[in-house]
Coordinates of C-alpha atoms and ligand atoms in Angstrom, one line a residue:
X51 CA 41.8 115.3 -155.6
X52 CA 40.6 111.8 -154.7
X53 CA 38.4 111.0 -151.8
X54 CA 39.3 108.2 -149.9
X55 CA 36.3 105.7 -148.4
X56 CA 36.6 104.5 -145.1
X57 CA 33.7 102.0 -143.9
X58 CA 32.7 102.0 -140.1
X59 CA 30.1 99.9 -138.3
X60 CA 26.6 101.0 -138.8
X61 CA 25.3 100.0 -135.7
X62 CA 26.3 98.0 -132.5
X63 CA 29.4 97.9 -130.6
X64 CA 32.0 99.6 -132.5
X65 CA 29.6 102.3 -134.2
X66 CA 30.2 104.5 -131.3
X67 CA 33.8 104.3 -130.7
X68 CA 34.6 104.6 -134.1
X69 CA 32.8 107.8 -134.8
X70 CA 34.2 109.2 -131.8
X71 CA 37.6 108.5 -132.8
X72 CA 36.9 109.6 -136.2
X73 CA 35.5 112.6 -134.5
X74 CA 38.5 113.5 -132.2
X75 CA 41.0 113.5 -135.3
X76 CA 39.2 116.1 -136.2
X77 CA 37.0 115.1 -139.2
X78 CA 33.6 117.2 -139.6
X79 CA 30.6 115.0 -140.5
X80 CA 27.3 113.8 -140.1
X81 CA 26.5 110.5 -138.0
X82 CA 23.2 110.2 -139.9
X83 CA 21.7 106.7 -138.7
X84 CA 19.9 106.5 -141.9
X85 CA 22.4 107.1 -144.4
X86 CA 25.0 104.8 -146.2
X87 CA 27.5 107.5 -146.8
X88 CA 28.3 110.2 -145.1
X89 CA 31.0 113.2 -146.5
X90 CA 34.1 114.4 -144.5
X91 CA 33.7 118.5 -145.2
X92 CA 37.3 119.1 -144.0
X93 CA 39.0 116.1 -145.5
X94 CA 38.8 114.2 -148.6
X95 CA 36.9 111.3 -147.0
X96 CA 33.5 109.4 -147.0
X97 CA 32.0 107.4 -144.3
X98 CA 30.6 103.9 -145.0
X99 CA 27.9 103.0 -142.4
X100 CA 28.1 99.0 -143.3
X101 CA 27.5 95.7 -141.3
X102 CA 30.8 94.8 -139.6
X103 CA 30.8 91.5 -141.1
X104 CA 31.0 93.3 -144.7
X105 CA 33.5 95.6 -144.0
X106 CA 36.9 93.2 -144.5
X107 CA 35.7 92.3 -148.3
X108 CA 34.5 95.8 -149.1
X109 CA 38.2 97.0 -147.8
X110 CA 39.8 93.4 -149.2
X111 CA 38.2 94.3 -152.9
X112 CA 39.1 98.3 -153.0
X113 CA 35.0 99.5 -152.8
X114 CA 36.3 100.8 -149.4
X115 CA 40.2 101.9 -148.9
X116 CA 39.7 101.8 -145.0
X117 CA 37.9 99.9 -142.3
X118 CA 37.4 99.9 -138.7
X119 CA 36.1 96.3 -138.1
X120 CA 37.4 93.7 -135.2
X121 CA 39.9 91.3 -135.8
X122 CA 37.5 88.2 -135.0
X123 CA 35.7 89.2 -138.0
X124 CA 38.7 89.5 -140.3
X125 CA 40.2 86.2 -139.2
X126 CA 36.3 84.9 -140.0
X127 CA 36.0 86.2 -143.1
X128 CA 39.8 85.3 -144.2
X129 CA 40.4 88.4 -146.2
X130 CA 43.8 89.6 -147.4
X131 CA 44.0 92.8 -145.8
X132 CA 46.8 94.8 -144.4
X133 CA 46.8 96.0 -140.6
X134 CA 47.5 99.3 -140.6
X135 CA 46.6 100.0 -136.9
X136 CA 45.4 98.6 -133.6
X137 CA 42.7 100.8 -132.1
X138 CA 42.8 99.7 -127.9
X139 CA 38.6 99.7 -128.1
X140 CA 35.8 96.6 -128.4
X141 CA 38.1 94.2 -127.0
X142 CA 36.8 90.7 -126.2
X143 CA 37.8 87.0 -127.0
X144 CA 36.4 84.4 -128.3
X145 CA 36.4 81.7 -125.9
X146 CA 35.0 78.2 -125.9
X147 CA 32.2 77.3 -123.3
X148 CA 30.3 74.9 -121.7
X149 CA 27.7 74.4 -119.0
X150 CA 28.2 74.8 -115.6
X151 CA 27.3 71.1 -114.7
X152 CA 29.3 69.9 -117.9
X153 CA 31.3 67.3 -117.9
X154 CA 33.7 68.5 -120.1
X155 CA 36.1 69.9 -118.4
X156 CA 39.5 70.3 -120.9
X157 CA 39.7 70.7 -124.7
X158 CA 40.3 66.8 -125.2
X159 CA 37.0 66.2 -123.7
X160 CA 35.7 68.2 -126.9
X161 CA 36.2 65.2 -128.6
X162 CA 32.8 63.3 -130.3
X163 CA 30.6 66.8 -128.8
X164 CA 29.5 69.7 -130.6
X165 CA 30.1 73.2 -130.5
X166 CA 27.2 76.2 -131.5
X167 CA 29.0 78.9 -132.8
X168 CA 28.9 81.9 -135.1
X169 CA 32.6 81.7 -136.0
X170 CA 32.7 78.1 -137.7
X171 CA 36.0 78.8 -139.7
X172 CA 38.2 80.5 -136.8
X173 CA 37.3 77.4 -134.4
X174 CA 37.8 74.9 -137.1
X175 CA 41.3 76.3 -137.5
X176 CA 41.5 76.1 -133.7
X177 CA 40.4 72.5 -133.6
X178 CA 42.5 71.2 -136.2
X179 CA 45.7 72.9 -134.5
X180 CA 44.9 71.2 -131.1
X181 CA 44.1 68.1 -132.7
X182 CA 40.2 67.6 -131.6
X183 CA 37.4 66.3 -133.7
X184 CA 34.0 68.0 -132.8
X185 CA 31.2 68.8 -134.5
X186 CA 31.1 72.6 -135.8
X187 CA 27.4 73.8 -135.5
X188 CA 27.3 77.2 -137.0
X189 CA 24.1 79.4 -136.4
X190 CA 23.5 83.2 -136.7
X191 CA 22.8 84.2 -133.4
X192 CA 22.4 84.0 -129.6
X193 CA 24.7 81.5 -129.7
X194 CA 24.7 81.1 -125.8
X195 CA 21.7 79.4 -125.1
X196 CA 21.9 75.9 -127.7
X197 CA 23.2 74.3 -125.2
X198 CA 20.5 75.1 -122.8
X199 CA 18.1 74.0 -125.6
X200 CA 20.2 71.0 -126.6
X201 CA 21.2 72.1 -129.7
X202 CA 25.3 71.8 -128.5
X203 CA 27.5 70.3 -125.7
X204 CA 29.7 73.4 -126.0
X205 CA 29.4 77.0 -127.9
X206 CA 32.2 79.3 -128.9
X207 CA 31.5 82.6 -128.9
X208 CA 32.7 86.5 -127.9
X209 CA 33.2 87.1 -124.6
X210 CA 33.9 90.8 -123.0
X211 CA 32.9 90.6 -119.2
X212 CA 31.4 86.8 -119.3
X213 CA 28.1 88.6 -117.8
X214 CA 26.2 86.6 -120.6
X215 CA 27.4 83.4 -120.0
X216 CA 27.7 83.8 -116.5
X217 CA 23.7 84.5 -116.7
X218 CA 22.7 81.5 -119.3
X219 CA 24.7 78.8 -117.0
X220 CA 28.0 79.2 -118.8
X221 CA 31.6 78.7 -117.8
X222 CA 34.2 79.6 -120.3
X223 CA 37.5 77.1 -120.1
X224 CA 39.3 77.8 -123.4
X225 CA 40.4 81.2 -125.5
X226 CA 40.2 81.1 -129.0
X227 CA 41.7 83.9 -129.6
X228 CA 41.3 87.5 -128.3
X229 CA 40.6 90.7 -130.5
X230 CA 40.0 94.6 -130.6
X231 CA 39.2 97.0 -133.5
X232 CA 41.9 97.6 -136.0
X233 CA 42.1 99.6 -138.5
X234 CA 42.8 98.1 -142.1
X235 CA 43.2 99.2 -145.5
X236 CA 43.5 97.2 -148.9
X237 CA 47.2 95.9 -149.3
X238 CA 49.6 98.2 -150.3
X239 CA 47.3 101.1 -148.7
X240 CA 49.8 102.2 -146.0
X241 CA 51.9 103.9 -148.6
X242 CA 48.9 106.1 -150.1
X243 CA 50.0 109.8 -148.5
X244 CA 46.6 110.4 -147.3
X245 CA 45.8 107.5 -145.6
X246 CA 49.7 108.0 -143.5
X247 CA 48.1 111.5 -142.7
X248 CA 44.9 109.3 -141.6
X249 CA 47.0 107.4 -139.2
X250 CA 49.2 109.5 -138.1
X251 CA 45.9 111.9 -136.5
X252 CA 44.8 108.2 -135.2
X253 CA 48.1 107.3 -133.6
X254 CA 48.1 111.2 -131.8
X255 CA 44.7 110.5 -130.6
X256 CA 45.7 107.2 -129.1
X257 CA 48.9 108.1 -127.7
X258 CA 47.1 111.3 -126.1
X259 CA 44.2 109.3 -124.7
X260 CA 46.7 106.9 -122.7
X261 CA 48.2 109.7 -121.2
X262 CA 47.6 112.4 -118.9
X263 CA 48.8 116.1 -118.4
X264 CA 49.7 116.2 -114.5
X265 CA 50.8 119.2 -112.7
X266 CA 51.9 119.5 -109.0
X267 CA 53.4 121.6 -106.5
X268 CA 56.4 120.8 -104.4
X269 CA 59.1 122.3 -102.4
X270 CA 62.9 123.3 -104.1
X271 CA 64.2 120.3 -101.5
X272 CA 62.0 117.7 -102.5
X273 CA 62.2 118.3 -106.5
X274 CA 64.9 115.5 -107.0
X275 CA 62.9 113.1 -105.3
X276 CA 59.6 114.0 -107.1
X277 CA 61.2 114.2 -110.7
X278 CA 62.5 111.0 -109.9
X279 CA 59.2 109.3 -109.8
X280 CA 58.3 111.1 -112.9
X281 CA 59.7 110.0 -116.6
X282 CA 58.1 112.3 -118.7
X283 CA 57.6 112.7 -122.5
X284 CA 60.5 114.6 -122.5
X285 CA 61.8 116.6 -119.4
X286 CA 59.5 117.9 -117.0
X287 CA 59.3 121.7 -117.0
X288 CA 59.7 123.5 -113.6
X289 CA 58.3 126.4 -112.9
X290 CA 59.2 128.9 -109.9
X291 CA 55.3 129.5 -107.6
X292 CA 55.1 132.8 -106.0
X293 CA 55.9 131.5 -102.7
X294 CA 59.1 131.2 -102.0
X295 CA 61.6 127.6 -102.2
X296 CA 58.3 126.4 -104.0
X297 CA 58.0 125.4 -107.6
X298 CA 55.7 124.2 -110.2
X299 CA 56.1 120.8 -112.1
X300 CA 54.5 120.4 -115.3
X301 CA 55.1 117.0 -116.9
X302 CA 52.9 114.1 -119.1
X303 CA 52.7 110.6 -118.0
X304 CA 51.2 107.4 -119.2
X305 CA 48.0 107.5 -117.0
X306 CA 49.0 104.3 -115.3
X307 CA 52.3 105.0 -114.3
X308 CA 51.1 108.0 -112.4
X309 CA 48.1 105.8 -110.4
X310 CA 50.7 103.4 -109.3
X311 CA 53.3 106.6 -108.3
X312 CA 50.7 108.8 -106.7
X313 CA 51.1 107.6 -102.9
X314 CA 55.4 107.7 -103.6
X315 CA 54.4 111.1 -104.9
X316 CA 53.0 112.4 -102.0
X317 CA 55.3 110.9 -99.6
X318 CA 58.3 112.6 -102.0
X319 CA 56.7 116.1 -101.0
X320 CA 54.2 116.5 -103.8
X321 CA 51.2 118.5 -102.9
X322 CA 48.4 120.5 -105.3
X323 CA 48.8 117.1 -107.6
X324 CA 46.3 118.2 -110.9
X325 CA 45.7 115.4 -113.5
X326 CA 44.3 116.6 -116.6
X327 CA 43.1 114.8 -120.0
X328 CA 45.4 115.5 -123.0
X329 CA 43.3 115.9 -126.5
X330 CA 46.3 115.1 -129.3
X331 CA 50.2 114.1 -128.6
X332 CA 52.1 115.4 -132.2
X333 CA 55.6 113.8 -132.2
Ligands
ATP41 P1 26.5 93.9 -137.3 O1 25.0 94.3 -137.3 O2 27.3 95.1 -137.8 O3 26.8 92.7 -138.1 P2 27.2 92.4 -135.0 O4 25.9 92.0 -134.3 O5 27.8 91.4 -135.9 O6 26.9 93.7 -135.8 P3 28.3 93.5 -132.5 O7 27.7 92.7 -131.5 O8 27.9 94.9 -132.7 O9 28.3 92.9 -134.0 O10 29.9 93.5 -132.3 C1 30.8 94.1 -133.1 C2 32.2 93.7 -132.7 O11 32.4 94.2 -131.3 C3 32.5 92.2 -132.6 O12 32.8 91.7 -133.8 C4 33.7 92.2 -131.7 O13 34.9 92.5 -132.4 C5 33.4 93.4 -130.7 N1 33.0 93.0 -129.4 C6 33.5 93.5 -128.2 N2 32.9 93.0 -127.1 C7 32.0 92.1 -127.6 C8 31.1 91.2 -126.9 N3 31.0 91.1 -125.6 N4 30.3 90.5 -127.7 C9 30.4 90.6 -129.0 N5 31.3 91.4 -129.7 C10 32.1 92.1 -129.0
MG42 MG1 28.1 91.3 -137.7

């Protein structure tokens, strides 16, 4: 039988969502730090430990079948790759920034200035398709203090909470583009039985993870009103409590349908509300 490869960050900020979802779709393995590979004992898979920014070309050119990698660094690296799933973790974008005291203050003021970044073919792509001619300056890292040191009148880099540009001076004022981790495979891939029966545990791990397993109690003559604030999965189940004209509702809900509904809840004659995590949704 053949063992499929799928390549993960090694280290930083995807490693540890990755192996967690890898983890809760129930593959067995090893997280050895020191390791390159690392076997699958209960599915014919290995684990690549790589540097995200070698993933797309090890997936693009077959040495991997599968990759967990962010889109910024696929749209970088302009592979041909097909998307085979979005994964709702490392989101950031990739914004464009500048100073707090700059004078820039829209993109055509870009114009005749230059821009530090580590993404020198997504913002020239950018540039061209809002007309602007800077200067691309394109270094390796800690892209957020050139301008600081002169090296730039701008920088373009990933941004998540803006905490580090906020604390080197910064002020974002355009989006490049925004991004999370996907999960790709060579073209053609999404046909190849195991890797559906890959996706498929990933999309029951996702769908379970935005919802929630809620059970409450309510009276007989509030039920109507209470189910109405409730579209489940499929229909809620109801469940007759010892105490009389009460009864049990069982039911699973996107987690932020019920946050917004919980105070209509209670008001509907909901009471002993319980919200529990779901581990896999099977459809
Ligand atoms: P490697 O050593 O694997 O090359 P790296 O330093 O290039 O790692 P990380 O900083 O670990 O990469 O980021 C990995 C990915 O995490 C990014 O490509 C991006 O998709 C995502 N990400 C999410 N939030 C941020 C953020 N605030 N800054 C940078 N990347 C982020
Ligand atoms: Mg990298």
């Amino acid at each position: 039988m053949k063992t499929l490869k799928i390549a993960i960050q090694k280290s930083g900020r995807l490693n540890e969502k990755s192996v967690e979802l890898l983890k809760n779709c129930g593959l067995s393995f090893e997280n050895y730090k020191s390791s390159l590979i690392s076997p699958v004992s209960n599915f014919p898979l290995e684990i690549l430990f790589l540097r995200d920014d070698d993933i797309p070309e090890y997936v693009q050119d077959g040495i991997a079948d599968l990759g967990i990698v962010g889109e910024n660094v696929i749209e970088e690296t302009e592979v041909s790759v097909a998307y085979l799933q979005r994964l709702g973790f490392g989101k950031c974008s990739l914004k464009i920034a500048v100073t707090n005291n700059s004078d820039i203050t829209d993109l055509s003021g870009l114009n005749g200035k230059s821009i530090a970044t580590t993404y020198p073919a997504i913002l020239s792509k950018f540039l061209k398709k809002e007309n602007i001619q800077a200067e691309i300056r394109t270094i390796s890292g800690s892209v957020e203090i050139s301008p600081g040191l002169g090296l730039s009148d701008a920088i373009c880099d990933l941004v998540s909470t803006g905490g580090t540009l906020k604390s080197n001076g910064l002020k974002p004022f355009a989006d490049v583009m925004s991004s999370e981790a996907v999960l790709i495979g060579s073209k053609g891939s999404e046909n190849d039985e195991l890797i559906q029966e890959l996706i498929q545990r990933i999309q029951s791990v996702l769908r379970a993870k935005e919802t929630k397993y809620v059970v409450l109690n309510v009276e007989k003559a509030n039920l109507q009103g209470v189910l109405d604030l409730l579209p489940g999965v499929k229909s809620p189940s109801v469940l007759p409590l010892a105490e009389e004209g009460w009864v049990a509702v069982h039911t699973v809900i996107p987690e932020r349908d019920f946050w917004s509904r919980i105070s209509q809840l209670k008001q509907a004659g909901a009471q002993g509300i319980v919200v529990m995590p779901i581990e896999k949704i099977i459809l």
